[in-house]
PDB file of C-alpha atoms in Angstrom:
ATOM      1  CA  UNK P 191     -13.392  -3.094  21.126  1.00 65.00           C
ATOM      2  CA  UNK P 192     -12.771  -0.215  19.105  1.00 73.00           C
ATOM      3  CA  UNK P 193     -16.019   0.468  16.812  1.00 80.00           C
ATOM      4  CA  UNK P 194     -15.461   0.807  12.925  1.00 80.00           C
ATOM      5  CA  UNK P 195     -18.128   2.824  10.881  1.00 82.00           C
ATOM      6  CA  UNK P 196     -20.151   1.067   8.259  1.00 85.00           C
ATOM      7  CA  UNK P 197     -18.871   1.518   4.838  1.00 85.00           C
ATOM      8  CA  UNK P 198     -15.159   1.339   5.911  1.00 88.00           C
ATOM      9  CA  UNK P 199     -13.186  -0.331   3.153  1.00 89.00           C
ATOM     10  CA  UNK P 200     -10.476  -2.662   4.366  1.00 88.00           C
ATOM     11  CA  UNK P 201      -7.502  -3.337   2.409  1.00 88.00           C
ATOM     12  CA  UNK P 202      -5.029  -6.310   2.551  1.00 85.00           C
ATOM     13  CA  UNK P 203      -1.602  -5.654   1.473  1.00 85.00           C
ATOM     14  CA  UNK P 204      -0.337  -8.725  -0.010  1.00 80.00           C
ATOM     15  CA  UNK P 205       3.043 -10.181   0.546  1.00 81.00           C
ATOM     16  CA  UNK P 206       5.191  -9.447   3.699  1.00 84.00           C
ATOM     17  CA  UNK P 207       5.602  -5.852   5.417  1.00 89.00           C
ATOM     18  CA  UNK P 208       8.918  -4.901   7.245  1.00 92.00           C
ATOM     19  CA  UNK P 209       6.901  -4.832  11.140  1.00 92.00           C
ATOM     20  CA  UNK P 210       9.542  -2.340  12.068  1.00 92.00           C
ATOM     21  CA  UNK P 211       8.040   0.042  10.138  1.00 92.00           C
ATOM     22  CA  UNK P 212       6.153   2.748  11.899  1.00 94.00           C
ATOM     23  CA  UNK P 213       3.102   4.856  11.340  1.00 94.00           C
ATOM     24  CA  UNK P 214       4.192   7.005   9.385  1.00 95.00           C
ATOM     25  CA  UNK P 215       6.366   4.995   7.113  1.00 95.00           C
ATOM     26  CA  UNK P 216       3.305   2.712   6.601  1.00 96.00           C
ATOM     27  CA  UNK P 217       0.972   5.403   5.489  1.00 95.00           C
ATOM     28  CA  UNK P 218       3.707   6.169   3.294  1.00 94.00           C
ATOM     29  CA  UNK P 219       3.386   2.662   1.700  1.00 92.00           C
ATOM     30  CA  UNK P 220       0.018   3.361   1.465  1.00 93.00           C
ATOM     31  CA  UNK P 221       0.558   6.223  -0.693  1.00 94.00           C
ATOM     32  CA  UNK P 222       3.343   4.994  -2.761  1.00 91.00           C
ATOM     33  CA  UNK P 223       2.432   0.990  -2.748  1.00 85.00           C
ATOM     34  CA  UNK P 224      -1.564   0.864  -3.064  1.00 85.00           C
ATOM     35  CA  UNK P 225      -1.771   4.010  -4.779  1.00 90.00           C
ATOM     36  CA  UNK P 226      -4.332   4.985  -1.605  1.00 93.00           C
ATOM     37  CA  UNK P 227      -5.186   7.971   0.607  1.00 94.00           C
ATOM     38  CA  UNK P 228      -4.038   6.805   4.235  1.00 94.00           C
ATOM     39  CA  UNK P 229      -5.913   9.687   5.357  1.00 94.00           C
ATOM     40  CA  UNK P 230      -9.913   8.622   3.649  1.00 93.00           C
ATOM     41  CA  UNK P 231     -10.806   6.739   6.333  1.00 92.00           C
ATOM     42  CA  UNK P 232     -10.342   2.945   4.981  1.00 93.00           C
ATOM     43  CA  UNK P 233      -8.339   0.319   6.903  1.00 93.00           C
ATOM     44  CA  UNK P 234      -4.558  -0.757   5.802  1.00 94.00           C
ATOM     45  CA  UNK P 235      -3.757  -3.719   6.677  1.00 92.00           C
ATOM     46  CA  UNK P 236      -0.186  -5.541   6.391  1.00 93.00           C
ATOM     47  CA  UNK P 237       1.406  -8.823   7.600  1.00 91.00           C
ATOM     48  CA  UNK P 238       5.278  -9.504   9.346  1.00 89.00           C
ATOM     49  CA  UNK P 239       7.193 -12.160   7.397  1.00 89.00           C
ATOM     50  CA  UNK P 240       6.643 -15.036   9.383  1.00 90.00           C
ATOM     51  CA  UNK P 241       2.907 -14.602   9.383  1.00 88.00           C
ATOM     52  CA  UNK P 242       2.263 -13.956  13.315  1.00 91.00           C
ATOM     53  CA  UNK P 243       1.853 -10.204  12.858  1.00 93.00           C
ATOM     54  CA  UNK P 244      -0.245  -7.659  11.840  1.00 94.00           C
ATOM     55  CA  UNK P 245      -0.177  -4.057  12.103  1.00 95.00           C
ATOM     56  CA  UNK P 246      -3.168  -1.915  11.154  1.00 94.00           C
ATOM     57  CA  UNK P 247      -3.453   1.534   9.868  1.00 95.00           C
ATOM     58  CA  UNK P 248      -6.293   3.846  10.372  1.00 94.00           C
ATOM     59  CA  UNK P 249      -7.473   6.991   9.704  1.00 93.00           C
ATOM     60  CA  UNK P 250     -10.878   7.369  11.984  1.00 88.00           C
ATOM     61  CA  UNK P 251     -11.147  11.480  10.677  1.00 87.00           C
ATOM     62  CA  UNK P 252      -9.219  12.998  14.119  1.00 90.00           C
ATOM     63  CA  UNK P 253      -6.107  11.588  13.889  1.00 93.00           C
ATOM     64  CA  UNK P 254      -3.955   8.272  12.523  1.00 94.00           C
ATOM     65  CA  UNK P 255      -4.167   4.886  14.765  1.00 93.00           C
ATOM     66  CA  UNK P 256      -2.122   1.754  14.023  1.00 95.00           C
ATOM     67  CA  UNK P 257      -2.665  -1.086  15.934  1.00 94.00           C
ATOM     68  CA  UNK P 258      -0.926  -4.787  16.038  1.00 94.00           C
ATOM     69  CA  UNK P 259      -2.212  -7.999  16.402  1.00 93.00           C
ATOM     70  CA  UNK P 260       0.347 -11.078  17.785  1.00 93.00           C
ATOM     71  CA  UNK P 261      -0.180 -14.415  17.673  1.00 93.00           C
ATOM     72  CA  UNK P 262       0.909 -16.681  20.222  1.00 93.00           C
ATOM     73  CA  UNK P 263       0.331 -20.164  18.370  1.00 93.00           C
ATOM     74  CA  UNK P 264      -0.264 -20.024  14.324  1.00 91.00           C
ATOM     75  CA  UNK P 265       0.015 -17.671  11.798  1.00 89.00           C
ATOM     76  CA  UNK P 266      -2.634 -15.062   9.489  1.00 86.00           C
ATOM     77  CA  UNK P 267      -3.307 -16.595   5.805  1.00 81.00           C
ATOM     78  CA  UNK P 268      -2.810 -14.020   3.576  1.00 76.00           C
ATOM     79  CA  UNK P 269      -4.619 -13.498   0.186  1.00 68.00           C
ATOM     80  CA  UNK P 270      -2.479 -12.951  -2.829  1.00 67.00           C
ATOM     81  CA  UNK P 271      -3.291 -10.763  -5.861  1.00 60.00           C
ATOM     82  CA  UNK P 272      -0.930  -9.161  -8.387  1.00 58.00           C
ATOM     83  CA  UNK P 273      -1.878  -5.232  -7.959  1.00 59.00           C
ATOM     84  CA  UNK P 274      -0.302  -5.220  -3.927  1.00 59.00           C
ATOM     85  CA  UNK P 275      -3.375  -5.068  -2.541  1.00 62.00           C
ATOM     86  CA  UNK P 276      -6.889  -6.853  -1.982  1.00 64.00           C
ATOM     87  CA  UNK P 277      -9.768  -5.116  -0.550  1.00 63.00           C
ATOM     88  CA  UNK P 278     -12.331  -7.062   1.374  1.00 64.00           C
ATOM     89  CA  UNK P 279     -15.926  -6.799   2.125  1.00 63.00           C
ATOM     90  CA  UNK P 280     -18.590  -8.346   4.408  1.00 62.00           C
ATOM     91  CA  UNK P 281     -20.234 -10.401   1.684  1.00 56.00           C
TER      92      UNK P 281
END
C-alpha cells in the first residue's frame, strides 16, 4: 500500500484517456486539459475507453509516479461534469 498524505486532492478526469499515453504525456494533459499543476502534489486520475483501466498520476514532492489499475471482471463508473475534470473528497 502506498501511503497518501492527508489533504491530497484527487481529481477525476472525465471521459476516456488514450491508456497508451505515458507519464509524461499525461502530466501534459494535466497542464493543458485541467488547467492543473501535475507537479502540486494532487492525484490525476484518468480512465481507458472500455472502462477496465486506470492510470494514476502523482506527484509525492521527489519525483512523478503513475500507477495502473486492471480489472479482470467489470469496469470503473466514471463521473461526468462539463469542465474535464471532477475533484473528489472524503466526505
Amino acid at each position: 500500500m502506498i501511503p497518501i498524505p492527508s489533504g491530497v486532492r484527487v481529481w477525476i478526469a472525465t471521459g476516456h484517456t488514450d491508456m497508451r499515453r505515458r507519464m509524461q504525456s499525461l502530466a501534459l494533459a494535466v497542464q493543458e486539459s485541467l488547467k492543473r499543476d501535475p507537479h502540486a502534489g494532487d492525484l490525476y486520475i484518468f480512465r481507458g475507453r472500455r472502462g477496465d483501466l486506470v492510470k494514476i498520476l502523482w506527484h509525492d514532492g521527489l519525483g512523478m509516479s503513475l500507477y495502473a489499475k486492471r480489472l479482470d471482471r467489470g469496469k470503473f463508473i466514471w463521473a461526468s461534469a462539463s469542465d474535464g475534470a471532477v475533484s473528489i473528497s472524503a466526505a
